[in-house]
Short mmCIF file of C-alpha atoms and ligand atoms in Angstrom, two decimals:
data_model
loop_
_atom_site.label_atom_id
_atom_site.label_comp_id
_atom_site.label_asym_id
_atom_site.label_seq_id
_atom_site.Cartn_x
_atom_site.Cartn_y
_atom_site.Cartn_z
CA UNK A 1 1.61 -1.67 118.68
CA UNK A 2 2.23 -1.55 114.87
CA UNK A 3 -0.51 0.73 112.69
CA UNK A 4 -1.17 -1.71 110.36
CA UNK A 5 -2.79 0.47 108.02
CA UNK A 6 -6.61 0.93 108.68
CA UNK A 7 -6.74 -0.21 105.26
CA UNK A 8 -5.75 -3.72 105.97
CA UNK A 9 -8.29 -4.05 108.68
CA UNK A 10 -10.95 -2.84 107.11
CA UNK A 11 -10.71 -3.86 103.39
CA UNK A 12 -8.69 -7.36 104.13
CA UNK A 13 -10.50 -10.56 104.36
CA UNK A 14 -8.48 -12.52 107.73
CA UNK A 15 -7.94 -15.57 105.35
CA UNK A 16 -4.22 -15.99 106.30
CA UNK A 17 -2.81 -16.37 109.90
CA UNK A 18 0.09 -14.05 109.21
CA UNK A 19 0.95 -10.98 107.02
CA UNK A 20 2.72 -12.29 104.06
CA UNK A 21 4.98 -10.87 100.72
CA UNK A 22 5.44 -13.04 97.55
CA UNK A 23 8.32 -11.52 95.70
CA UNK A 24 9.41 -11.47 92.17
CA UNK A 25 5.99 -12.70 90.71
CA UNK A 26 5.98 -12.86 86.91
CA UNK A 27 3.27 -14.78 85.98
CA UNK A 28 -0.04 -14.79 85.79
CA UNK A 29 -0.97 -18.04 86.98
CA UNK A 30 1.25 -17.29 90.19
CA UNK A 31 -0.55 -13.73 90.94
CA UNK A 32 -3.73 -15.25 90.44
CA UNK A 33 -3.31 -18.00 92.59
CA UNK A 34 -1.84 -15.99 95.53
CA UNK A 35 -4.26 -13.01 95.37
CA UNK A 36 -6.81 -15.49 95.70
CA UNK A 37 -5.24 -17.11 98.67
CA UNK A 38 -5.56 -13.13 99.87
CA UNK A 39 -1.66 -12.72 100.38
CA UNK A 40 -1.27 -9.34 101.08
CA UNK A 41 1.66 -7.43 99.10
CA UNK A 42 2.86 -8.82 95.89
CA UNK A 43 6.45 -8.17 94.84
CA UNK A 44 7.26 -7.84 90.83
CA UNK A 45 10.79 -7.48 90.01
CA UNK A 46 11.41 -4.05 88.05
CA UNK A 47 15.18 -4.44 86.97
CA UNK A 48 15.54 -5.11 83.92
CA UNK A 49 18.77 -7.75 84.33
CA UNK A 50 16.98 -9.46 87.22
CA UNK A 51 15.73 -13.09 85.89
CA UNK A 52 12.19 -12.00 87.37
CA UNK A 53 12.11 -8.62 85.62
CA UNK A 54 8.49 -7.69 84.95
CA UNK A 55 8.28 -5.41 81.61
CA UNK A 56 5.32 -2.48 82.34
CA UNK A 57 3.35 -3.81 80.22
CA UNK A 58 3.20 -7.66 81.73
CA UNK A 59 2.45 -5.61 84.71
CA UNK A 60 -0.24 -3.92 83.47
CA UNK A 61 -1.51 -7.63 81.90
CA UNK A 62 -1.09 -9.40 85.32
CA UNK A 63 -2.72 -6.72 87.36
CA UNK A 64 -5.86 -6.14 85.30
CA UNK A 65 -6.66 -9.63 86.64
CA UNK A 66 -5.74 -8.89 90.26
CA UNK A 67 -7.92 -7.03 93.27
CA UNK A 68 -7.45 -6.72 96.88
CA UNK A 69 -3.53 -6.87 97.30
CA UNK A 70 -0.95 -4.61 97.27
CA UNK A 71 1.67 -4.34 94.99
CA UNK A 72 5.83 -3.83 95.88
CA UNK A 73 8.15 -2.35 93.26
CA UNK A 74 11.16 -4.72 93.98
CA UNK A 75 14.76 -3.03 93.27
CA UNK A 76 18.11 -4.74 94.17
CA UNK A 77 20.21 -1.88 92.98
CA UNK A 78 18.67 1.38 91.30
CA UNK A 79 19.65 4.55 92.43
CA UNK A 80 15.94 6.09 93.64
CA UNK A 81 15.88 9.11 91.31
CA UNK A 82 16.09 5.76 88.24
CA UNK A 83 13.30 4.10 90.80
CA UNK A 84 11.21 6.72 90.91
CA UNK A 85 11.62 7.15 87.05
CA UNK A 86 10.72 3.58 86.33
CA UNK A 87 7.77 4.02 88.53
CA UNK A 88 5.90 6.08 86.23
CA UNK A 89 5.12 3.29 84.19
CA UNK A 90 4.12 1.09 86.64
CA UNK A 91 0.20 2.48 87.48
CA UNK A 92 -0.32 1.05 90.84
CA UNK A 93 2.42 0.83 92.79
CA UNK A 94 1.96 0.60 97.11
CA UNK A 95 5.16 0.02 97.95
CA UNK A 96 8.60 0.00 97.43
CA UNK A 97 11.58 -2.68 98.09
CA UNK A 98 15.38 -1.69 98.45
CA UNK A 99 18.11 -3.25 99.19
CA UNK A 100 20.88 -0.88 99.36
CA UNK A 101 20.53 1.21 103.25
CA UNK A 102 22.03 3.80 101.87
CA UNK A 103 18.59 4.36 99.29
CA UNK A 104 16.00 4.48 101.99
CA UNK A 105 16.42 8.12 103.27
CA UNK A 106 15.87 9.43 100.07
CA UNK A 107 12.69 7.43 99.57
CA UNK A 108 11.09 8.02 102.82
CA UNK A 109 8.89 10.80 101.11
CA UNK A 110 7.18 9.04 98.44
CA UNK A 111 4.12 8.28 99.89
CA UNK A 112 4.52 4.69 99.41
CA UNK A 113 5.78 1.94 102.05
CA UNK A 114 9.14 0.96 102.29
CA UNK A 115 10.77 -2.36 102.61
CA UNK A 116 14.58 -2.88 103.13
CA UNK A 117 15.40 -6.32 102.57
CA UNK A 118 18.57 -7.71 104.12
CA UNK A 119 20.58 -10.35 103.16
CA UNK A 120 21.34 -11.91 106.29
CA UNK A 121 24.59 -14.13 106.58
CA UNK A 122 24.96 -14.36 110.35
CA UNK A 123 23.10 -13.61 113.64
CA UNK A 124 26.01 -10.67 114.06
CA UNK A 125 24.08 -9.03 110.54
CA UNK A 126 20.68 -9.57 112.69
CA UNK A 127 22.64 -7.57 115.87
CA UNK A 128 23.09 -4.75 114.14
CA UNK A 129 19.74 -4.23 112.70
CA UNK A 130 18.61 -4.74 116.29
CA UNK A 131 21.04 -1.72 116.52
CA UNK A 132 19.07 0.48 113.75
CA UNK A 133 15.76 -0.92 114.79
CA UNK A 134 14.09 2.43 115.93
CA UNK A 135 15.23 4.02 113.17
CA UNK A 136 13.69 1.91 111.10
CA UNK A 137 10.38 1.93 113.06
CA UNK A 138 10.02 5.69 113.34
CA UNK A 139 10.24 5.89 109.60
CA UNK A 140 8.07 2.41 109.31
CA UNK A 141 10.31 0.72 106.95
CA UNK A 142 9.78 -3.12 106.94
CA UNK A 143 12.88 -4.91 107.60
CA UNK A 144 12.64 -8.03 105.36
CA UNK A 145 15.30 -10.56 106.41
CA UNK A 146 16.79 -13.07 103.66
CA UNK A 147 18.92 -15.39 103.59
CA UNK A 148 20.20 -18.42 101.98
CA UNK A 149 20.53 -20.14 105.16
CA UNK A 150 18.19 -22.95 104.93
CA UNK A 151 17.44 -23.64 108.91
CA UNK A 152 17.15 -20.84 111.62
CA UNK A 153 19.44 -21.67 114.72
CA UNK A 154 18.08 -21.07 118.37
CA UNK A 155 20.15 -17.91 118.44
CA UNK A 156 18.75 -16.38 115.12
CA UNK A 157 15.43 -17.28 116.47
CA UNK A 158 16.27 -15.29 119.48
CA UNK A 159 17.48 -12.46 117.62
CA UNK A 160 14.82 -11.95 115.21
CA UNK A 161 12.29 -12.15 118.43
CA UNK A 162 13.86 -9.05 119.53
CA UNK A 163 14.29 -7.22 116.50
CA UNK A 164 10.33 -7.75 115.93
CA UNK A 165 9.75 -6.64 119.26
CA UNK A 166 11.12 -3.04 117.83
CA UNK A 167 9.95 -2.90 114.45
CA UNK A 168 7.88 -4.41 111.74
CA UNK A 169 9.66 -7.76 110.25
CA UNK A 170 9.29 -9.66 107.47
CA UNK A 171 11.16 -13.14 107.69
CA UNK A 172 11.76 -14.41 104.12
CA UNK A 173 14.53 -17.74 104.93
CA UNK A 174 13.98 -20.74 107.38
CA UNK A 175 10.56 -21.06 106.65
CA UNK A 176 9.50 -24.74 106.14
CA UNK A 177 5.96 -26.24 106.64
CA UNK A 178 6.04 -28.51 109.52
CA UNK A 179 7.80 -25.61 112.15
CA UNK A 180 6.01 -22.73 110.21
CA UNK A 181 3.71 -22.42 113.19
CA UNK A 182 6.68 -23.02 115.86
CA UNK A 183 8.61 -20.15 114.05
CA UNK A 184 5.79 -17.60 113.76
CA UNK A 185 5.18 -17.87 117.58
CA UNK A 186 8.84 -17.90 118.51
CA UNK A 187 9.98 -15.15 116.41
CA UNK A 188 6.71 -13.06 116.29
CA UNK A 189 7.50 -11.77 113.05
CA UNK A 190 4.51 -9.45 111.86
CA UNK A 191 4.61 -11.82 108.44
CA UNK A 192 6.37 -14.01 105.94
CA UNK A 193 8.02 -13.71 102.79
CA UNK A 194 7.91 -16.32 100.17
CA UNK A 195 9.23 -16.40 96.40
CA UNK A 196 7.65 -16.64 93.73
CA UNK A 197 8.72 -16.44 90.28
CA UNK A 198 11.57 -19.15 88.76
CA UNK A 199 13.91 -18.91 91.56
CA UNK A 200 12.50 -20.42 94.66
CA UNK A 201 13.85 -19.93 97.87
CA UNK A 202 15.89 -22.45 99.69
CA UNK A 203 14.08 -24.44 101.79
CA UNK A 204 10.90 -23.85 99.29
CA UNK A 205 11.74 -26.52 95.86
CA UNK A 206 8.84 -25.56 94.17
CA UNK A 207 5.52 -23.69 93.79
CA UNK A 208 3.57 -26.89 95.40
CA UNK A 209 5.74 -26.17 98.37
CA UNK A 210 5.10 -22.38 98.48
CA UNK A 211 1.28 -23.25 97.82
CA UNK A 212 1.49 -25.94 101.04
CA UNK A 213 2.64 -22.78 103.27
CA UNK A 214 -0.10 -20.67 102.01
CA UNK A 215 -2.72 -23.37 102.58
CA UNK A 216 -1.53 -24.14 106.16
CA UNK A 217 -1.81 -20.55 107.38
CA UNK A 218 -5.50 -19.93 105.76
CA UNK A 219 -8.44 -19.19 108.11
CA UNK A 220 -11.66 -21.31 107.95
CA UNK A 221 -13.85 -18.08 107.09
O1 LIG B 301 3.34 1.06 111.88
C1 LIG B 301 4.49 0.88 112.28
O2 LIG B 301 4.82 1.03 113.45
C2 LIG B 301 5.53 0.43 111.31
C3 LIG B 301 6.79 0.10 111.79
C4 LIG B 301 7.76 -0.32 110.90
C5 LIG B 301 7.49 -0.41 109.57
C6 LIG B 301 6.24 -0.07 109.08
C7 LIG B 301 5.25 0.35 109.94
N1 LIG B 301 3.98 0.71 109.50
C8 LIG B 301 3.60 0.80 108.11
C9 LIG B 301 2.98 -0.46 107.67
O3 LIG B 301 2.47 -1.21 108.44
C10 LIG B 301 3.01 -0.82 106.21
O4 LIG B 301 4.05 -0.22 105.61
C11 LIG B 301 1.72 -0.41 105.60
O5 LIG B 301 0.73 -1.25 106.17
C12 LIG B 301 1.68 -0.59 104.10
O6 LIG B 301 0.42 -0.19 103.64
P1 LIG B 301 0.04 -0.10 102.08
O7 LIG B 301 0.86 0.98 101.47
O8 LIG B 301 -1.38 0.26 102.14
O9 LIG B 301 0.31 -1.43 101.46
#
């Protein structure tokens, strides 16, 4: 049974059916409108040569308007002593994103969560996370799968079942509003990832399609 964070219970409003990430926010039309659907990390893109990038002091703009979510440092490919650096001008900051495996053990100590997103190409990619899974659960970092593969096959459904049976996942690809439901249940992921930003994910052509996901997995208060 995953901790959750007390936090979450407690201070969380259960108006979504699922845990769920939007990455590489940069406006503030976008944060506003998905804090107040009460998703529950938001990602902002803190590489400078990343389309998304979010300067420290758009941050600071953005999330003077924003309460009761948690924000994610996102970083592709920083080394962690620059991540930690850039961090000090981001007030704020709950979590942080990676990309590279090779970054995680020297961020494991930061006092913030960790998220390794993957970009998954094949279910043999999703085999050998299976392969690192308790790894990754006994230092709770939060696999979050991507992917520009637009539809999940029966076997990557099956994989990704058993990889959240092992640790905390995060699927971010193959998510599409009429088998949203059918997905959750089959791969028991602990949440979603959308996109936010200008580059939308595949599957997701706009923000009205991101916005139709969030509105089918709110919960009649
Ligand atoms: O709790 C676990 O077993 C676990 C397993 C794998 C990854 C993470 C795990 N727990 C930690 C978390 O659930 C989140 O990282 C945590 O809720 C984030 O909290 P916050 O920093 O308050 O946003």
């Amino acid at each position: 049974m995953y901790l959750r964070t007390d936090k979450f219970k407690h201070t969380r409003k259960m108006a979504l059916k699922t845990f769920v990430k939007i990455s590489q926010v940069n406006n503030l039309t976008d944060a506003r409108y998905c804090a107040g659907m009460y998703v529950n990390w938001m990602g902002f893109s803190l590489e400078e040569n990343n389309a998304n990038y979010l300067s420290p002091e758009k941050y600071k703009e953005i999330t003077d308007w924003l309460s009761g979510v948690s924000y994610v440092a996102e970083f592709e490919h920083s080394h962690p002593e620059n991540i930690l650096k850039t961090l000090q001008a981001y007030e704020g900051i709950d979590a942080i994103e990676v990309s590279q495996e090779v970054h995680i053990p020297m961020l494991l100590n930061t006092g913030k969560a960790l998220i390794f997103k993957v970009s998954i190409q094949s279910a043999e990619d999703i085999r050998e996370l299976i392969a690192k899974a308790p790894g990754f659960k006994e230092n709770q970092v939060t696999v979050l799968l991507d992917s520009s593969i637009e539809k999940l096959s029966e076997e990557m459904i099956s994989l990704i079942a058993d990889l959240s049976e092992q640790t905390q996942v995060l699927l971010g690809f193959g998510l599409d509003a009429s088998t949203l439901e059918t997905t959750l249940d089959q791969t028991g992921v602990y949440g979603i990832s959308l996109k936010g930003g200008t580059e939308i994910s595949p599957g997701l052509k706009d923000f009205d399609e991101l916005a139709e996901i969030l509105e089918l997995l709110e919960v009649e208060d």
